[in-house]
PDB file of C-alpha atoms and ligand atoms in Angstrom:
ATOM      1  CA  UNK A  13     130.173 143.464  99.112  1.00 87.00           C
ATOM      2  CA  UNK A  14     128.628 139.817  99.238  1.00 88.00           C
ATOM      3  CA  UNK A  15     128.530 137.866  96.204  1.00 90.00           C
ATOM      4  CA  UNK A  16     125.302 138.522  95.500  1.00 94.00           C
ATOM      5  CA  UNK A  17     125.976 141.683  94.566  1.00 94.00           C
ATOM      6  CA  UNK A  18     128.969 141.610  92.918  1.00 95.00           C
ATOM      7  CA  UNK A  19     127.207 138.660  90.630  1.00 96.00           C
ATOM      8  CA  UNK A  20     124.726 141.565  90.192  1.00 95.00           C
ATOM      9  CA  UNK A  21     127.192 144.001  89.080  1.00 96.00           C
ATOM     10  CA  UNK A  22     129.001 141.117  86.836  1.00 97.00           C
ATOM     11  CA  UNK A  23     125.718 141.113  85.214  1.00 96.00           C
ATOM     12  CA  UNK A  24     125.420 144.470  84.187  1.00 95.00           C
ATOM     13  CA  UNK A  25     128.819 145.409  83.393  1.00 97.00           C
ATOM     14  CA  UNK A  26     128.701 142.285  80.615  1.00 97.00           C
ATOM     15  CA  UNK A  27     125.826 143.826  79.410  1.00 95.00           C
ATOM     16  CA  UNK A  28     127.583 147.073  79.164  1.00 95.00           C
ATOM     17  CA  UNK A  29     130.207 145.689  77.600  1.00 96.00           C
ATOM     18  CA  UNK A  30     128.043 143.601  74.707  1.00 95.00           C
ATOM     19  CA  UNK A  31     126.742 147.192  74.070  1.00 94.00           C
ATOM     20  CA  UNK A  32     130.566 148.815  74.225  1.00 95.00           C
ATOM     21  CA  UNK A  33     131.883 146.114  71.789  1.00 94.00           C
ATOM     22  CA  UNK A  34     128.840 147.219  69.303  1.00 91.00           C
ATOM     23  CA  UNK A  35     129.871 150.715  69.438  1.00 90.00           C
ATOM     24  CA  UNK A  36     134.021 150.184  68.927  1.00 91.00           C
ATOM     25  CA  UNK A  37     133.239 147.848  66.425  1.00 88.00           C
ATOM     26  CA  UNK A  38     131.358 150.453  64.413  1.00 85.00           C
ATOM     27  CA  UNK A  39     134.214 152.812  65.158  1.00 80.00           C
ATOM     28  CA  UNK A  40     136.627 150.210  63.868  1.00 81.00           C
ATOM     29  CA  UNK A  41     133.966 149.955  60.207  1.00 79.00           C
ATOM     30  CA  UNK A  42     133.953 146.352  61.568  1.00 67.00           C
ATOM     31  CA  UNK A  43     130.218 146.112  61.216  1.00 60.00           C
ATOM     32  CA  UNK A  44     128.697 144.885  57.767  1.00 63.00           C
ATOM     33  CA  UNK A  45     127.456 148.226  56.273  1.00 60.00           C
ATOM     34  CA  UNK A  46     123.705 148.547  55.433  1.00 59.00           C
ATOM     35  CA  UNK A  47     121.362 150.150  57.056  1.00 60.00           C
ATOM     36  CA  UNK A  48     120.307 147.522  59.916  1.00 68.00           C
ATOM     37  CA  UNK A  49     124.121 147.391  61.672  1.00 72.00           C
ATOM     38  CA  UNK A  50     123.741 151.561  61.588  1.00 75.00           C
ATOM     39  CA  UNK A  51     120.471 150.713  63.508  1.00 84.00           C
ATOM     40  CA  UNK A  52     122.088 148.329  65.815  1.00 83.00           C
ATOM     41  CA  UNK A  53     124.393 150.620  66.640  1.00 85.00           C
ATOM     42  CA  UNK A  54     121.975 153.601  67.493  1.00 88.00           C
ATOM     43  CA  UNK A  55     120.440 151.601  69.679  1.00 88.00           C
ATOM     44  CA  UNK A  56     123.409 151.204  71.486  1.00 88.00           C
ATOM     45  CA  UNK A  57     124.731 154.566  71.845  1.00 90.00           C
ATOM     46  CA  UNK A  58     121.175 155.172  73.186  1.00 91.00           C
ATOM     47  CA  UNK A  59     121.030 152.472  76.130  1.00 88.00           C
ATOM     48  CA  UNK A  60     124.151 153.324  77.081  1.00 88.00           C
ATOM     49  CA  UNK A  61     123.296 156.878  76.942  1.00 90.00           C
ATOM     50  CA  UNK A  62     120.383 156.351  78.955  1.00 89.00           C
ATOM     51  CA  UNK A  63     121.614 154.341  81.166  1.00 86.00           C
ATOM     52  CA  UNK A  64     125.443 155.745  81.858  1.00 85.00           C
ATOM     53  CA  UNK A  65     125.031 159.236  80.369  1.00 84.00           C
ATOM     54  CA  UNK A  66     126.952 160.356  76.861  1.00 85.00           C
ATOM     55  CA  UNK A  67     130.662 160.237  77.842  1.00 83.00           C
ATOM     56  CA  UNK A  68     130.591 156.689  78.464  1.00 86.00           C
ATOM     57  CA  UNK A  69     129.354 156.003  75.040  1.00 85.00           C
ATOM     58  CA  UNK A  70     131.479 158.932  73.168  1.00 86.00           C
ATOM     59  CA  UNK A  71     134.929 157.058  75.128  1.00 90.00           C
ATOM     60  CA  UNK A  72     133.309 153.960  74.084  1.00 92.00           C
ATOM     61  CA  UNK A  73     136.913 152.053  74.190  1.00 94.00           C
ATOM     62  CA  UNK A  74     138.503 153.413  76.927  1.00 93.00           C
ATOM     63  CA  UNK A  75     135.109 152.575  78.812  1.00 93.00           C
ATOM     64  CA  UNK A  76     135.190 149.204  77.424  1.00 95.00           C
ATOM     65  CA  UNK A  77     139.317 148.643  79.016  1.00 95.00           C
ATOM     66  CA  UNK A  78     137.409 149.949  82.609  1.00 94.00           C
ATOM     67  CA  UNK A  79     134.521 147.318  82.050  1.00 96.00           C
ATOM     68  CA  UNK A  80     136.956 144.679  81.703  1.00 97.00           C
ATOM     69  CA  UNK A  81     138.927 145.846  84.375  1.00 95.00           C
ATOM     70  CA  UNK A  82     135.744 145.931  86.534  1.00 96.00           C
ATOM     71  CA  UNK A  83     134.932 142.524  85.781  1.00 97.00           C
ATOM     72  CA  UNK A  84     139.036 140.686  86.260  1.00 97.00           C
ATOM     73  CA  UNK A  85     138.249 142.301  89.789  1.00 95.00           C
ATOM     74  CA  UNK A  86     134.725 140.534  90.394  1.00 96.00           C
ATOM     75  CA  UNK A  87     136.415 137.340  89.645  1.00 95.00           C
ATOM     76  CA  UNK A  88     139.731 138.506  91.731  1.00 94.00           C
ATOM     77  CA  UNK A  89     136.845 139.108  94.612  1.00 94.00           C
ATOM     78  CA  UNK A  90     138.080 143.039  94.583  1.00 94.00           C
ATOM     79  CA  UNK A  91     135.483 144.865  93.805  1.00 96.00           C
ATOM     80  CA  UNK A  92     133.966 147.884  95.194  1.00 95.00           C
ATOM     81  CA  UNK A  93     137.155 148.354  96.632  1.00 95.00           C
ATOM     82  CA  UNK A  94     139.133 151.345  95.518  1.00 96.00           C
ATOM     83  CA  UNK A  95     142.519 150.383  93.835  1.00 92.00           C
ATOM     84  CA  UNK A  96     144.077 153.297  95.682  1.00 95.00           C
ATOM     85  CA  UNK A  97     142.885 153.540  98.804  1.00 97.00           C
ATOM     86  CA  UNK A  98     141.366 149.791  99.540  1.00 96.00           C
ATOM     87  CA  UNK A  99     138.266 151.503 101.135  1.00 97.00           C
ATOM     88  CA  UNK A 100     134.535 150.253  99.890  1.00 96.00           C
ATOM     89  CA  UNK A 101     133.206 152.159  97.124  1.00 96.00           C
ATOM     90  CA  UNK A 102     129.292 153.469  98.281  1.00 95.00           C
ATOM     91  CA  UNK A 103     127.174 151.070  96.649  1.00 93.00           C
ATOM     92  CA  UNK A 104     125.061 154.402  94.905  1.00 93.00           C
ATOM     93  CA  UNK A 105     128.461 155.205  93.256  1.00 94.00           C
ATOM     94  CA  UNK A 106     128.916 151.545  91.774  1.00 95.00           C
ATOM     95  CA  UNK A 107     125.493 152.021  90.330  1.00 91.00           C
ATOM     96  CA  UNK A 108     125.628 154.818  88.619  1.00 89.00           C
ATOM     97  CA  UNK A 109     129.445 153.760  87.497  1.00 90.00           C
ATOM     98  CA  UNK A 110     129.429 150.406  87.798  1.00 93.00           C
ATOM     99  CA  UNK A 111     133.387 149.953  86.655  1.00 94.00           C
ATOM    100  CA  UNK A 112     134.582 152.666  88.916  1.00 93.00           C
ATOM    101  CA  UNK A 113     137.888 151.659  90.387  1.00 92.00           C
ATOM    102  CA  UNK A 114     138.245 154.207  92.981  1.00 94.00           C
ATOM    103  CA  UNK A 115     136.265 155.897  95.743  1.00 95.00           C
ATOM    104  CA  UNK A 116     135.103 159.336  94.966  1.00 95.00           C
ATOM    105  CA  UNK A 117     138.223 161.272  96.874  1.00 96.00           C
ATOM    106  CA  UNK A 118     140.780 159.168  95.443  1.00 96.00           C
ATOM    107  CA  UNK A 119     138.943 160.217  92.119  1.00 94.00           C
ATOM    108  CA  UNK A 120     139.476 163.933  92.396  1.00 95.00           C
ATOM    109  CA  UNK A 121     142.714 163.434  93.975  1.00 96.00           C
ATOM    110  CA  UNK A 122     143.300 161.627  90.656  1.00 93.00           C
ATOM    111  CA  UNK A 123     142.345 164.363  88.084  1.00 91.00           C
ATOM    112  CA  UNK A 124     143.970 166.830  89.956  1.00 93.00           C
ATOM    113  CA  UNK A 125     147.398 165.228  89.425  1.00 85.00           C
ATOM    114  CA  UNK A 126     146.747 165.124  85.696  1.00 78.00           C
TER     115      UNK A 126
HETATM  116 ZN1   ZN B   9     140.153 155.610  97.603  1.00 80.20          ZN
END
């Protein structure tokens, strides 16, 4: 992956994790109560929702440890390579999972271990 890209990817996955912080924070009761944090926080789950699909937002913090994984890689010049097998991860995959740290075999042969 150029640099390009991964600068593209750095982009999103900070603006994942802006949204991520939102939503442990509210798990944490960090956020000032009222009803315009509650709001904030909606909003939240639903763009990540949208965007990533519901588990990402119900795991909120363990997705939030894999965004900031994602991103020490882009600065380490690693990513999109799987942290198992060193093979590029497909491009497709890194969109629709943009902190993936694996390629989709090395995955499965992941979860079936556990
Ligand atoms: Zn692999």
């Amino acid at each position: 992956m150029d640099e390009r890209d991964a600068k593209r990817f750095e982009k999103r996955l900070l603006g994942l994790r802006e949204e991520l912080n939102r939503l442990v924070q509210a798990e944490d009761g960090e956020v000032e109560g009222g009803r315009d944090s509650m709001d904030e926080v909606d909003q939240a789950t639903e763009l990540i929702e949208r965007e990533f699909g519901s588990l990402i937002a119900t795991n909120a913090r363990a997705s939030l440890e894999k965004v900031n994984a994602a991103l020490k890689r882009i600065e380490a010049g690693e990513y999109g390579k799987c942290q198992e097998c060193g093979v590029e991860i497909p491009e497709k995959r890194l969109h629709a999972l943009p902190f993936a740290l694996y390629c989709v075999n090395c995955q499965q042969a992941l979860e079936e271990d556990q």
